[in-house]
Amino acid sequence: MPTTSPSAPSALETTLTRAWLRRGPLACALWPVSLLFRGLAGLRAAAFRLGLGNSEKLPVPVVVVGNIFIGGTGKTPLTIWLVQALRAAGFTPGVVSRGFGSKDSAPRPVGPASTPREVGDEPVLIAARTGCPVMVGRSRAAAGRALLAAHPQVDIIVTDDGLQHYALQRDVEVVLFDGRGVGNGWTLPAGPLREPPSRRRDFTVVNAAQLTPELAAAVAASAAAPRCHPVPSNPSDGAPAASSPHPARAPGAGDAGVWQMTLAGDTAERLQNRSEQATLLELAQRARSQGLRVAAAAGIGNPARFFGMLKAAGFDLIELPLPDHHDFLDRPFAQLEADLILMTEKDAVKCAQIEELRNDPRLWVVPVAARIDGALAQQIVEKCRGCSSA
């Protein structure tokens, strides 16, 4: 029985991914090139800081959710969590995104009829889960302007990715890692990082089941510095006060702190009819008692994270790791001998657009939600309230 899909990541990608987790012969051979990459990235960032590059300030606070580790670390669930937290704090948030695979470079709104091929899979998912205005475009600044013009009630913008998109000024930066930490700690192509671990940011979040002191120390920003100065909370304006340190914030991680995020998925929904639901524990028990063959597909940056969650729920899986943003046009399940196929919600938004897959009764979607200490949201809100508008 196959354990991987024909569309699994290439051998080159797999080799590099493994090499990036340690400082072995291949990584060491590429290290001199990584110094050049790191230097160019640093010069580019410095040019924008010194005002040598065109960088636009929007009239509302901008919060960037991004990563320096290449590939997926869980930005979309974090973005959804942050939008919901900002709304609960009294803001009216909107989201801008590049929209991976989007057909247009000009700003384009994400509506109920938008498809992943038109605007990208993650923006479709964010719009569906949050109900807030979402705009995609190659230029985040242009997308932000278009979003504010179309939705003047929006008073804060969250950008899904775009950490290195310095043409848009930001008030708060949230950098997300996962259990892989910083890998071997080197920048591309010798390592998995777009920028060095010491990159300045306001908050560091780690998407991992266990946040060990070693992992927290590896991802902590040694040069963390706030982008704007928060003002003290005034109880009369309803702004939540910043909380004291707590277990989810790694001790000794510096002023920026390191916050733990976990992804929780307790139920599954049949793709053919999303109202038909079952808990993962129920499905796993049913599969064992009936001898069902169960597969799991994940076209995300780190499929192992999804597979691990399902195994923890009791599933014995055929694993199908797919390339990030996989479009499913190659029909990867056609020859798969499985009675039940579990997939991520990000993959489901694309499969739902393909009739053959939409009507496949074997396909079940596993929505996940980010779980983070609420004090992080309070501190982000406090910073946003203290950032002046343009």
Coordinates of C-alpha atoms in Angstrom, one line a residue:
M1 CA 0.0 0.0 0.0
P2 CA 1.5 3.4 -0.9
T3 CA 2.6 5.7 1.9
T4 CA 3.2 8.7 -0.3
S5 CA 1.5 10.4 -3.2
P6 CA 3.0 10.8 -6.7
S7 CA 2.8 14.5 -6.0
A8 CA 5.0 14.3 -2.9
P9 CA 7.8 16.8 -2.5
S10 CA 10.7 16.3 -4.9
A11 CA 13.9 14.5 -3.9
L12 CA 15.8 17.8 -4.1
E13 CA 13.4 19.5 -1.8
T14 CA 13.6 16.6 0.7
T15 CA 17.4 16.6 0.6
L16 CA 17.6 20.3 1.2
T17 CA 15.0 20.1 4.0
R18 CA 17.0 17.5 5.8
A19 CA 20.3 19.3 5.2
W20 CA 18.8 22.5 6.7
L21 CA 18.1 20.8 10.0
R22 CA 21.8 20.3 10.7
R23 CA 25.2 21.7 9.8
G24 CA 26.3 18.7 7.6
P25 CA 28.5 18.6 4.5
L26 CA 25.9 20.0 2.1
A27 CA 25.0 22.9 4.4
C28 CA 28.6 23.7 5.0
A29 CA 29.3 23.7 1.3
L30 CA 26.6 26.2 0.8
W31 CA 27.5 28.3 3.7
P32 CA 29.6 30.9 1.8
V33 CA 26.7 31.5 -0.5
S34 CA 24.4 32.0 2.5
L35 CA 26.7 34.8 3.7
L36 CA 26.0 36.7 0.5
F37 CA 22.3 36.1 0.7
R38 CA 22.3 37.2 4.4
G39 CA 24.3 40.4 3.4
L40 CA 22.0 41.3 0.6
A41 CA 18.9 40.7 2.8
G42 CA 20.4 42.9 5.5
L43 CA 21.3 45.7 3.0
R44 CA 17.7 45.7 1.7
A45 CA 16.2 45.9 5.1
A46 CA 18.6 48.7 6.1
A47 CA 17.8 50.6 2.9
F48 CA 14.1 50.7 3.9
R49 CA 15.0 51.7 7.5
L50 CA 17.1 54.6 6.3
G51 CA 14.3 55.8 4.0
L52 CA 16.2 54.8 0.8
G53 CA 13.3 52.6 -0.4
N54 CA 9.7 53.6 -1.0
S55 CA 7.7 52.5 2.0
E56 CA 4.1 53.5 2.6
K57 CA 2.3 54.2 5.9
L58 CA -1.4 53.4 5.9
P59 CA -3.8 55.5 8.0
V60 CA -4.6 52.5 10.4
P61 CA -2.3 50.3 12.4
V62 CA -0.8 47.3 10.5
V63 CA 0.1 44.0 12.1
V64 CA 2.3 41.6 10.1
V65 CA 2.1 37.9 10.8
G66 CA 5.1 36.2 9.1
N67 CA 8.0 33.8 9.4
I68 CA 11.7 33.7 8.6
F69 CA 11.7 29.9 8.3
I70 CA 11.0 29.1 4.7
G71 CA 7.7 27.2 4.1
G72 CA 4.7 26.9 6.4
T73 CA 4.7 27.3 10.1
G74 CA 1.0 27.9 10.8
K75 CA 0.6 31.6 9.8
T76 CA -3.0 31.2 8.6
P77 CA -4.4 29.8 11.9
L78 CA -2.5 32.5 13.8
T79 CA -3.9 35.2 11.5
I80 CA -7.5 33.9 12.0
W81 CA -6.9 33.8 15.8
L82 CA -5.5 37.4 15.8
V83 CA -8.4 38.7 13.7
Q84 CA -10.9 37.2 16.1
A85 CA -8.9 38.6 19.1
L86 CA -8.8 42.1 17.6
R87 CA -12.5 42.0 16.9
A88 CA -13.2 41.0 20.5
A89 CA -11.1 44.0 21.7
G90 CA -13.3 46.4 19.7
F91 CA -11.4 46.7 16.5
T92 CA -12.8 46.2 13.0
P93 CA -10.0 44.3 11.3
G94 CA -9.3 43.6 7.6
V95 CA -6.7 41.2 6.1
V96 CA -4.4 41.7 3.2
S97 CA -2.4 38.9 1.6
R98 CA -0.3 38.2 -1.5
G99 CA -2.6 35.3 -2.4
F100 CA -0.4 32.4 -3.6
G101 CA -1.4 31.5 -7.1
S102 CA -3.6 34.5 -7.6
K103 CA -4.2 35.4 -11.2
D104 CA -3.9 39.2 -10.8
S105 CA -1.2 41.3 -9.4
A106 CA -3.6 44.2 -8.9
P107 CA -5.6 44.3 -5.6
R108 CA -8.6 41.9 -5.7
P109 CA -11.3 41.4 -3.0
V110 CA -12.0 38.0 -1.7
G111 CA -15.7 37.3 -1.8
P112 CA -18.1 34.4 -1.3
A113 CA -17.7 33.3 -4.9
S114 CA -13.9 33.7 -5.0
T115 CA -11.9 30.5 -5.8
P116 CA -8.5 29.5 -4.6
R117 CA -7.2 29.7 -8.2
E118 CA -8.3 33.3 -8.4
V119 CA -7.1 34.6 -5.0
G120 CA -5.2 31.8 -3.3
D121 CA -6.3 29.1 -0.9
E122 CA -5.3 30.8 2.4
P123 CA -7.2 34.1 1.7
V124 CA -10.4 32.1 0.9
L125 CA -10.0 30.2 4.1
I126 CA -9.4 33.4 6.2
A127 CA -12.4 35.1 4.7
A128 CA -14.6 32.1 5.3
R129 CA -13.5 31.6 8.9
T130 CA -13.4 35.2 10.0
G131 CA -16.0 36.9 7.9
C132 CA -13.8 40.0 7.7
P133 CA -12.9 41.9 4.5
V134 CA -9.9 40.3 2.7
M135 CA -7.9 41.8 -0.1
V136 CA -5.1 40.1 -2.1
G137 CA -2.5 41.8 -4.3
R138 CA 1.2 41.7 -5.1
S139 CA 1.7 45.0 -3.4
R140 CA 0.5 44.8 0.2
A141 CA 0.4 48.6 0.4
A142 CA -1.9 48.8 -2.7
A143 CA -4.0 46.0 -1.3
G144 CA -4.3 47.8 2.0
R145 CA -5.4 51.1 0.3
A146 CA -7.9 49.2 -1.8
L147 CA -9.3 47.4 1.3
L148 CA -9.7 50.7 3.2
A149 CA -11.4 52.4 0.2
A150 CA -13.9 49.5 -0.1
H151 CA -14.4 49.1 3.7
P152 CA -13.9 52.5 5.4
Q153 CA -15.0 51.0 8.7
V154 CA -11.8 48.9 9.0
D155 CA -9.6 50.4 11.6
I156 CA -6.7 47.9 11.7
I157 CA -5.1 45.6 9.0
V158 CA -3.5 42.2 9.5
T159 CA -1.2 41.0 6.8
D160 CA -1.0 37.3 6.3
D161 CA 2.7 36.9 5.5
G162 CA 4.7 39.8 4.0
L163 CA 7.3 40.0 6.7
Q164 CA 9.9 40.9 4.1
H165 CA 7.5 43.2 2.2
Y166 CA 9.1 46.4 3.5
A167 CA 7.2 48.6 1.0
L168 CA 4.4 48.5 3.6
Q169 CA 5.2 50.0 6.9
R170 CA 4.0 48.0 9.9
D171 CA 3.3 48.9 13.5
V172 CA 3.6 45.4 15.0
E173 CA 5.5 42.3 13.7
V174 CA 4.6 38.8 14.9
V175 CA 7.2 36.2 13.8
L176 CA 6.1 32.6 13.9
F177 CA 8.2 29.4 14.2
D178 CA 7.3 25.8 14.6
G179 CA 8.9 22.8 16.3
R180 CA 11.8 22.9 13.9
G181 CA 13.0 26.1 15.5
V182 CA 15.6 27.8 13.3
G183 CA 16.9 24.6 11.8
N184 CA 20.6 24.8 11.6
G185 CA 20.4 28.6 12.1
W186 CA 21.8 29.5 8.7
T187 CA 20.2 31.5 6.0
L188 CA 19.4 30.3 2.5
P189 CA 20.7 28.3 0.7
A190 CA 22.8 26.7 3.5
G191 CA 19.8 26.8 5.9
P192 CA 16.1 27.3 6.0
L193 CA 16.0 31.0 7.1
R194 CA 15.2 34.1 5.0
E195 CA 16.8 36.3 7.6
P196 CA 19.0 35.6 10.7
P197 CA 17.3 34.5 13.9
S198 CA 18.3 37.9 15.5
R199 CA 15.9 39.7 13.2
R200 CA 14.0 42.4 15.1
R201 CA 10.4 41.9 15.8
D202 CA 7.8 42.6 18.5
F203 CA 6.5 39.1 19.3
T204 CA 7.8 35.6 18.8
V205 CA 5.3 32.7 18.6
V206 CA 6.2 29.0 18.4
N207 CA 3.7 26.5 16.9
A208 CA 4.7 23.4 18.9
A209 CA 3.1 20.9 21.2
Q210 CA 6.0 21.4 23.6
L211 CA 7.9 24.7 24.1
T212 CA 11.2 23.6 25.7
P213 CA 13.7 26.1 27.1
E214 CA 16.1 25.0 24.3
L215 CA 13.5 25.7 21.6
A216 CA 12.5 29.1 23.2
A217 CA 16.2 30.1 23.4
A218 CA 16.8 29.2 19.7
V219 CA 14.0 31.3 18.4
A220 CA 14.2 34.3 20.8
A221 CA 15.2 37.5 19.1
S222 CA 18.5 38.7 20.5
A223 CA 17.9 42.1 18.9
A224 CA 14.2 42.4 19.5
A225 CA 12.9 46.0 19.6
P226 CA 9.4 47.4 19.6
R227 CA 8.3 49.3 16.5
C228 CA 6.2 51.8 18.4
H229 CA 5.7 52.6 22.1
P230 CA 2.5 51.4 23.7
V231 CA 0.6 53.8 25.9
P232 CA -0.7 52.8 29.4
S233 CA -4.1 51.3 29.3
N234 CA -7.0 53.6 30.3
P235 CA -9.7 51.5 32.0
S236 CA -12.3 53.9 30.7
D237 CA -11.5 53.2 27.0
G238 CA -12.0 49.4 27.4
A239 CA -8.4 48.6 26.4
P240 CA -7.2 45.4 28.1
A241 CA -4.1 45.8 30.3
A242 CA -1.0 43.9 29.5
S243 CA -0.6 40.8 31.7
S244 CA 2.3 39.6 33.7
P245 CA 4.5 36.7 32.5
H246 CA 2.7 33.3 32.4
P247 CA 3.6 29.7 31.6
A248 CA 3.0 30.0 27.8
R249 CA 5.7 32.7 27.7
A250 CA 9.1 31.2 27.9
P251 CA 11.1 32.5 30.9
G252 CA 14.3 34.3 30.2
A253 CA 13.4 34.9 26.5
G254 CA 14.0 38.6 26.6
D255 CA 11.6 41.6 26.4
A256 CA 9.9 40.3 23.3
G257 CA 9.1 37.0 24.9
V258 CA 8.3 33.7 23.3
W259 CA 4.7 32.5 23.2
Q260 CA 3.5 29.0 22.6
M261 CA 0.8 28.2 20.0
T262 CA -0.8 24.8 19.5
L263 CA -3.2 23.7 16.8
A264 CA -6.2 21.8 18.0
G265 CA -8.6 19.8 15.8
D266 CA -11.2 17.8 17.6
T267 CA -13.7 17.1 14.9
A268 CA -13.9 16.1 11.2
E269 CA -16.5 17.2 8.7
R270 CA -17.4 15.2 5.5
L271 CA -16.4 17.3 2.5
Q272 CA -19.5 16.3 0.6
N273 CA -21.7 17.7 3.4
R274 CA -19.9 19.8 6.0
S275 CA -22.8 19.5 8.4
E276 CA -22.1 15.8 8.8
Q277 CA -19.5 15.8 11.7
A278 CA -17.8 13.3 14.0
T279 CA -15.1 13.7 16.6
L280 CA -11.7 12.4 15.6
L281 CA -11.8 10.0 18.5
E282 CA -15.1 8.6 17.2
L283 CA -13.7 8.3 13.6
A284 CA -10.5 6.6 14.8
Q285 CA -12.5 4.1 16.9
R286 CA -14.8 3.4 13.9
A287 CA -11.8 2.8 11.7
R288 CA -10.3 0.4 14.1
S289 CA -13.5 -1.5 14.8
Q290 CA -14.5 -1.8 11.1
G291 CA -11.0 -2.3 9.7
L292 CA -11.1 0.8 7.6
R293 CA -8.0 2.0 5.7
V294 CA -7.3 5.6 6.6
A295 CA -5.2 8.1 4.7
A296 CA -4.3 11.6 5.5
A297 CA -3.3 14.3 2.9
A298 CA -1.7 17.6 3.6
G299 CA -0.6 20.2 1.1
I300 CA 0.9 22.5 3.7
G301 CA 4.4 23.7 4.6
N302 CA 4.9 21.0 7.4
P303 CA 2.6 18.0 6.7
A304 CA 4.2 16.0 9.6
R305 CA 2.5 18.4 12.0
F306 CA -1.0 17.4 10.7
F307 CA -0.1 13.7 10.6
G308 CA 1.1 13.8 14.2
M309 CA -2.1 15.4 15.4
L310 CA -4.1 12.6 13.8
K311 CA -1.9 9.8 15.1
A312 CA -2.3 11.3 18.6
A313 CA -6.1 10.9 18.1
G314 CA -5.6 7.2 17.5
F315 CA -5.4 6.9 13.7
D316 CA -3.2 4.4 11.9
L317 CA -2.4 6.4 8.7
I318 CA -1.3 6.2 5.1
E319 CA 0.5 9.5 4.9
L320 CA 0.3 11.6 1.7
P321 CA 2.5 14.7 2.1
L322 CA 1.8 17.1 -0.8
P323 CA 3.6 20.3 -1.9
D324 CA 2.4 23.4 -0.2
H325 CA -0.5 25.0 -2.0
H326 CA -1.1 21.8 -4.0
D327 CA -4.0 22.3 -6.5
F328 CA -5.2 18.7 -6.6
L329 CA -5.7 18.8 -10.3
D330 CA -3.7 15.6 -10.6
R331 CA -6.4 13.7 -8.7
P332 CA -4.0 12.3 -6.1
F333 CA -6.8 10.1 -4.6
A334 CA -7.9 8.3 -7.7
Q335 CA -5.8 5.2 -7.3
L336 CA -5.6 5.4 -3.5
E337 CA -6.8 2.3 -1.7
A338 CA -8.4 4.0 1.3
D339 CA -11.8 4.0 2.9
L340 CA -11.4 7.3 4.7
I341 CA -9.2 10.3 3.7
L342 CA -8.6 13.1 6.1
M343 CA -7.3 16.5 4.9
T344 CA -6.6 20.0 6.1
E345 CA -9.1 22.8 5.8
K346 CA -6.7 24.6 3.6
D347 CA -6.7 21.7 1.1
A348 CA -10.5 21.3 1.4
V349 CA -11.1 24.8 -0.1
K350 CA -9.5 23.6 -3.3
C351 CA -11.0 20.1 -3.3
A352 CA -14.4 21.6 -2.9
Q353 CA -13.9 23.3 -6.3
I354 CA -13.3 20.0 -8.1
E355 CA -16.5 18.0 -8.7
E356 CA -14.9 14.6 -8.6
L357 CA -13.4 15.4 -5.2
R358 CA -16.3 17.3 -3.8
N359 CA -18.5 14.3 -4.3
D360 CA -16.0 11.7 -3.0
P361 CA -17.6 10.3 0.2
R362 CA -14.2 9.3 1.5
L363 CA -13.0 12.8 2.0
W364 CA -13.2 14.4 5.5
V365 CA -12.0 17.8 6.5
V366 CA -10.3 18.4 9.9
P367 CA -10.5 22.1 10.9
V368 CA -8.0 23.3 13.4
A369 CA -7.9 26.4 15.6
A370 CA -4.9 28.1 17.2
R371 CA -4.7 28.1 20.9
I372 CA -2.6 30.8 22.4
D373 CA -2.5 32.5 25.8
G374 CA -5.0 35.4 25.6
A375 CA -2.4 37.7 27.2
L376 CA -0.6 37.8 23.9
A377 CA -3.7 39.3 22.3
Q378 CA -3.9 41.8 25.1
Q379 CA -0.3 42.9 24.5
I380 CA -0.7 43.2 20.7
V381 CA -3.9 45.3 21.3
E382 CA -2.0 47.5 23.7
K383 CA 0.7 48.1 21.1
C384 CA -1.8 48.9 18.4
R385 CA -3.6 51.4 20.6
G386 CA -0.3 53.1 21.3
C387 CA 0.7 53.4 17.6
S388 CA -0.3 56.7 16.1
S389 CA -2.1 56.8 12.8
A390 CA -0.6 58.3 9.6

